[in-house]
Amino acid sequence: MIARGNVVVTSNSSGNKLETTVLEWNNSTQKIYSNEFVKITTRNEIITGYGFESDQKLDNYKIHKVSGISYRND
């Protein structure tokens, strides 16, 4: 499955939020991918970059080219 446009995914378990323009689900690996710009918001930080892969819960993720990290205090 491929989602395009203003894609926003929020994990029910961790509350992590992913924002991107293209997101692909690979059923055989049970992972989600994007080669586009991504923004991940967690309880503690906001990370942006290009290229992404994660498990379906958004708990274990990799951003291939990180372009920014900011830490949240709220």
mmCIF file of N, CA and C in Angstrom:
data_model
loop_
_atom_site.group_PDB
_atom_site.id
_atom_site.type_symbol
_atom_site.label_atom_id
_atom_site.label_comp_id
_atom_site.label_asym_id
_atom_site.label_seq_id
_atom_site.Cartn_x
_atom_site.Cartn_y
_atom_site.Cartn_z
ATOM 1 N N MET A 1 0.834 -1.163 0.000
ATOM 2 C CA MET A 1 0.000 0.000 0.000
ATOM 3 C C MET A 1 0.887 1.236 0.000
ATOM 4 N N ILE A 2 0.473 2.247 -0.734
ATOM 5 C CA ILE A 2 1.189 3.522 -0.759
ATOM 6 C C ILE A 2 0.192 4.641 -0.457
ATOM 7 N N ALA A 3 0.537 5.501 0.499
ATOM 8 C CA ALA A 3 -0.262 6.680 0.812
ATOM 9 C C ALA A 3 0.491 7.905 0.320
ATOM 10 N N ARG A 4 -0.230 8.820 -0.340
ATOM 11 C CA ARG A 4 0.380 10.038 -0.877
ATOM 12 C C ARG A 4 -0.417 11.257 -0.442
ATOM 13 N N GLY A 5 0.274 12.370 -0.327
ATOM 14 C CA GLY A 5 -0.376 13.619 0.046
ATOM 15 C C GLY A 5 0.115 14.074 1.402
ATOM 16 N N ASN A 6 -0.786 14.519 2.227
ATOM 17 C CA ASN A 6 -0.458 14.965 3.581
ATOM 18 C C ASN A 6 -0.642 13.769 4.514
ATOM 19 N N VAL A 7 0.364 12.895 4.592
ATOM 20 C CA VAL A 7 0.265 11.643 5.339
ATOM 21 C C VAL A 7 0.672 11.873 6.790
ATOM 22 N N VAL A 8 -0.225 11.525 7.713
ATOM 23 C CA VAL A 8 0.041 11.638 9.145
ATOM 24 C C VAL A 8 -0.338 10.311 9.792
ATOM 25 N N VAL A 9 0.613 9.709 10.514
ATOM 26 C CA VAL A 9 0.378 8.444 11.200
ATOM 27 C C VAL A 9 0.751 8.640 12.663
ATOM 28 N N THR A 10 -0.147 8.239 13.564
ATOM 29 C CA THR A 10 0.115 8.329 14.998
ATOM 30 C C THR A 10 0.006 6.940 15.612
ATOM 31 N N SER A 11 1.012 6.549 16.378
ATOM 32 C CA SER A 11 1.032 5.248 17.037
ATOM 33 C C SER A 11 0.106 5.258 18.249
ATOM 34 N N ASN A 12 -0.756 4.259 18.342
ATOM 35 C CA ASN A 12 -1.621 4.130 19.510
ATOM 36 C C ASN A 12 -0.830 3.796 20.768
ATOM 37 N N SER A 13 0.249 3.019 20.624
ATOM 38 C CA SER A 13 0.996 2.562 21.798
ATOM 39 C C SER A 13 1.945 3.622 22.358
ATOM 40 N N SER A 14 2.704 4.291 21.504
ATOM 41 C CA SER A 14 3.710 5.238 21.994
ATOM 42 C C SER A 14 3.291 6.696 21.860
ATOM 43 N N GLY A 15 2.334 6.978 20.993
ATOM 44 C CA GLY A 15 1.955 8.358 20.725
ATOM 45 C C GLY A 15 2.870 9.043 19.729
ATOM 46 N N ASN A 16 3.902 8.340 19.218
ATOM 47 C CA ASN A 16 4.795 8.921 18.212
ATOM 48 C C ASN A 16 3.994 9.268 16.970
ATOM 49 N N LYS A 17 4.315 10.426 16.362
ATOM 50 C CA LYS A 17 3.600 10.881 15.175
ATOM 51 C C LYS A 17 4.575 11.040 14.021
ATOM 52 N N LEU A 18 4.205 10.521 12.860
ATOM 53 C CA LEU A 18 4.994 10.616 11.632
ATOM 54 C C LEU A 18 4.237 11.466 10.631
ATOM 55 N N GLU A 19 4.949 12.409 10.001
ATOM 56 C CA GLU A 19 4.368 13.223 8.934
ATOM 57 C C GLU A 19 5.281 13.144 7.720
ATOM 58 N N THR A 20 4.686 12.931 6.534
ATOM 59 C CA THR A 20 5.439 12.850 5.290
ATOM 60 C C THR A 20 4.491 13.045 4.113
ATOM 61 N N THR A 21 5.025 13.014 2.899
ATOM 62 C CA THR A 21 4.179 13.151 1.709
ATOM 63 C C THR A 21 3.941 11.829 1.005
ATOM 64 N N VAL A 22 4.797 10.844 1.234
ATOM 65 C CA VAL A 22 4.630 9.513 0.644
ATOM 66 C C VAL A 22 5.038 8.469 1.673
ATOM 67 N N LEU A 23 4.177 7.482 1.896
ATOM 68 C CA LEU A 23 4.462 6.430 2.857
ATOM 69 C C LEU A 23 4.055 5.092 2.252
ATOM 70 N N GLU A 24 4.946 4.108 2.362
ATOM 71 C CA GLU A 24 4.681 2.781 1.789
ATOM 72 C C GLU A 24 4.696 1.729 2.889
ATOM 73 N N TRP A 25 3.731 0.818 2.850
ATOM 74 C CA TRP A 25 3.650 -0.324 3.758
ATOM 75 C C TRP A 25 4.079 -1.563 2.994
ATOM 76 N N ASN A 26 5.021 -2.326 3.563
ATOM 77 C CA ASN A 26 5.455 -3.591 2.978
ATOM 78 C C ASN A 26 4.929 -4.709 3.865
ATOM 79 N N ASN A 27 3.935 -5.422 3.387
ATOM 80 C CA ASN A 27 3.290 -6.460 4.191
ATOM 81 C C ASN A 27 4.229 -7.615 4.511
ATOM 82 N N SER A 28 5.119 -7.967 3.592
ATOM 83 C CA SER A 28 6.013 -9.113 3.834
ATOM 84 C C SER A 28 7.038 -8.829 4.927
ATOM 85 N N THR A 29 7.495 -7.580 5.054
ATOM 86 C CA THR A 29 8.455 -7.233 6.109
ATOM 87 C C THR A 29 7.778 -6.614 7.328
ATOM 88 N N GLN A 30 6.484 -6.277 7.190
ATOM 89 C CA GLN A 30 5.727 -5.629 8.266
ATOM 90 C C GLN A 30 6.363 -4.294 8.666
ATOM 91 N N LYS A 31 6.865 -3.536 7.653
ATOM 92 C CA LYS A 31 7.511 -2.246 7.913
ATOM 93 C C LYS A 31 6.916 -1.168 7.032
ATOM 94 N N ILE A 32 7.062 0.073 7.500
ATOM 95 C CA ILE A 32 6.673 1.219 6.692
ATOM 96 C C ILE A 32 7.926 1.964 6.260
ATOM 97 N N TYR A 33 7.847 2.571 5.056
ATOM 98 C CA TYR A 33 9.002 3.212 4.442
ATOM 99 C C TYR A 33 8.615 4.549 3.821
ATOM 100 N N SER A 34 9.591 5.431 3.692
ATOM 101 C CA SER A 34 9.454 6.634 2.888
ATOM 102 C C SER A 34 10.840 7.062 2.434
ATOM 103 N N ASN A 35 10.940 7.535 1.195
ATOM 104 C CA ASN A 35 12.188 8.116 0.704
ATOM 105 C C ASN A 35 12.119 9.637 0.705
ATOM 106 N N GLU A 36 10.988 10.172 1.155
ATOM 107 C CA GLU A 36 10.737 11.603 1.155
ATOM 108 C C GLU A 36 11.114 12.224 2.501
ATOM 109 N N PHE A 37 10.884 13.531 2.600
ATOM 110 C CA PHE A 37 11.084 14.255 3.859
ATOM 111 C C PHE A 37 10.117 13.707 4.900
ATOM 112 N N VAL A 38 10.610 13.485 6.117
ATOM 113 C CA VAL A 38 9.765 12.999 7.214
ATOM 114 C C VAL A 38 9.992 13.849 8.456
ATOM 115 N N LYS A 39 8.960 13.894 9.283
ATOM 116 C CA LYS A 39 9.038 14.558 10.585
ATOM 117 C C LYS A 39 8.438 13.599 11.599
ATOM 118 N N ILE A 40 9.210 13.271 12.633
ATOM 119 C CA ILE A 40 8.729 12.398 13.696
ATOM 120 C C ILE A 40 8.690 13.200 14.991
ATOM 121 N N THR A 41 7.524 13.189 15.622
ATOM 122 C CA THR A 41 7.343 13.888 16.889
ATOM 123 C C THR A 41 7.105 12.851 17.978
ATOM 124 N N THR A 42 7.973 12.858 18.989
ATOM 125 C CA THR A 42 7.821 11.964 20.140
ATOM 126 C C THR A 42 7.568 12.826 21.378
ATOM 127 N N ARG A 43 7.414 12.193 22.517
ATOM 128 C CA ARG A 43 7.237 12.937 23.770
ATOM 129 C C ARG A 43 8.410 13.866 24.053
ATOM 130 N N ASN A 44 9.617 13.465 23.628
ATOM 131 C CA ASN A 44 10.835 14.185 24.011
ATOM 132 C C ASN A 44 11.499 14.985 22.905
ATOM 133 N N GLU A 45 11.187 14.686 21.628
ATOM 134 C CA GLU A 45 11.937 15.333 20.558
ATOM 135 C C GLU A 45 11.145 15.380 19.258
ATOM 136 N N ILE A 46 11.637 16.229 18.362
ATOM 137 C CA ILE A 46 11.134 16.301 16.992
ATOM 138 C C ILE A 46 12.341 16.082 16.100
ATOM 139 N N ILE A 47 12.258 15.087 15.215
ATOM 140 C CA ILE A 47 13.362 14.743 14.321
ATOM 141 C C ILE A 47 12.867 14.870 12.883
ATOM 142 N N THR A 48 13.663 15.527 12.041
ATOM 143 C CA THR A 48 13.331 15.652 10.628
ATOM 144 C C THR A 48 14.454 15.076 9.789
ATOM 145 N N GLY A 49 14.117 14.642 8.587
ATOM 146 C CA GLY A 49 15.133 14.119 7.695
ATOM 147 C C GLY A 49 14.533 13.521 6.443
ATOM 148 N N TYR A 50 15.368 12.831 5.685
ATOM 149 C CA TYR A 50 14.976 12.238 4.407
ATOM 150 C C TYR A 50 15.263 10.744 4.439
ATOM 151 N N GLY A 51 14.275 9.956 4.052
ATOM 152 C CA GLY A 51 14.412 8.509 4.059
ATOM 153 C C GLY A 51 14.100 7.963 5.438
ATOM 154 N N PHE A 52 13.246 6.947 5.489
ATOM 155 C CA PHE A 52 12.727 6.496 6.765
ATOM 156 C C PHE A 52 12.275 5.046 6.641
ATOM 157 N N GLU A 53 12.450 4.292 7.722
ATOM 158 C CA GLU A 53 11.833 2.967 7.832
ATOM 159 C C GLU A 53 11.525 2.703 9.295
ATOM 160 N N SER A 54 10.451 1.934 9.533
ATOM 161 C CA SER A 54 10.013 1.698 10.901
ATOM 162 C C SER A 54 9.182 0.433 10.988
ATOM 163 N N ASP A 55 9.075 -0.080 12.215
ATOM 164 C CA ASP A 55 8.091 -1.127 12.473
ATOM 165 C C ASP A 55 6.705 -0.481 12.456
ATOM 166 N N GLN A 56 5.674 -1.287 12.475
ATOM 167 C CA GLN A 56 4.324 -0.760 12.346
ATOM 168 C C GLN A 56 3.843 0.041 13.555
ATOM 169 N N LYS A 57 4.508 -0.072 14.678
ATOM 170 C CA LYS A 57 4.119 0.683 15.873
ATOM 171 C C LYS A 57 4.846 2.020 16.006
ATOM 172 N N LEU A 58 5.759 2.319 15.089
ATOM 173 C CA LEU A 58 6.603 3.521 15.148
ATOM 174 C C LEU A 58 7.468 3.560 16.391
ATOM 175 N N ASP A 59 7.802 2.387 16.931
ATOM 176 C CA ASP A 59 8.674 2.316 18.108
ATOM 177 C C ASP A 59 10.140 2.225 17.715
ATOM 178 N N ASN A 60 10.446 1.467 16.694
ATOM 179 C CA ASN A 60 11.821 1.246 16.228
ATOM 180 C C ASN A 60 11.935 1.795 14.817
ATOM 181 N N TYR A 61 12.488 2.983 14.711
ATOM 182 C CA TYR A 61 12.560 3.635 13.399
ATOM 183 C C TYR A 61 13.967 4.136 13.118
ATOM 184 N N LYS A 62 14.240 4.345 11.826
ATOM 185 C CA LYS A 62 15.513 4.904 11.364
ATOM 186 C C LYS A 62 15.194 6.019 10.391
ATOM 187 N N ILE A 63 15.865 7.147 10.539
ATOM 188 C CA ILE A 63 15.836 8.201 9.535
ATOM 189 C C ILE A 63 17.206 8.186 8.885
ATOM 190 N N HIS A 64 17.250 8.026 7.572
ATOM 191 C CA HIS A 64 18.520 7.809 6.879
ATOM 192 C C HIS A 64 19.393 9.063 6.800
ATOM 193 N N LYS A 65 18.798 10.222 6.540
ATOM 194 C CA LYS A 65 19.562 11.470 6.485
ATOM 195 C C LYS A 65 18.884 12.482 7.402
ATOM 196 N N VAL A 66 19.312 12.531 8.639
ATOM 197 C CA VAL A 66 18.717 13.443 9.619
ATOM 198 C C VAL A 66 19.101 14.869 9.256
ATOM 199 N N SER A 67 18.104 15.755 9.243
ATOM 200 C CA SER A 67 18.384 17.157 8.942
ATOM 201 C C SER A 67 18.162 18.071 10.145
ATOM 202 N N GLY A 68 17.503 17.561 11.185
ATOM 203 C CA GLY A 68 17.313 18.387 12.369
ATOM 204 C C GLY A 68 16.745 17.610 13.542
ATOM 205 N N ILE A 69 17.143 18.021 14.738
ATOM 206 C CA ILE A 69 16.614 17.447 15.977
ATOM 207 C C ILE A 69 16.367 18.602 16.935
ATOM 208 N N SER A 70 15.185 18.631 17.515
ATOM 209 C CA SER A 70 14.924 19.600 18.582
ATOM 210 C C SER A 70 14.295 18.849 19.744
ATOM 211 N N TYR A 71 14.608 19.276 20.947
ATOM 212 C CA TYR A 71 14.124 18.602 22.144
ATOM 213 C C TYR A 71 12.956 19.374 22.728
ATOM 214 N N ARG A 72 11.953 18.631 23.157
ATOM 215 C CA ARG A 72 10.730 19.226 23.691
ATOM 216 C C ARG A 72 10.800 19.308 25.214
ATOM 217 N N ASN A 73 10.267 20.386 25.755
ATOM 218 C CA ASN A 73 10.248 20.589 27.201
ATOM 219 C C ASN A 73 8.841 20.617 27.767
ATOM 220 N N ASP A 74 7.810 20.377 26.948
ATOM 221 C CA ASP A 74 6.439 20.491 27.442
ATOM 222 C C ASP A 74 5.898 19.207 27.976
#
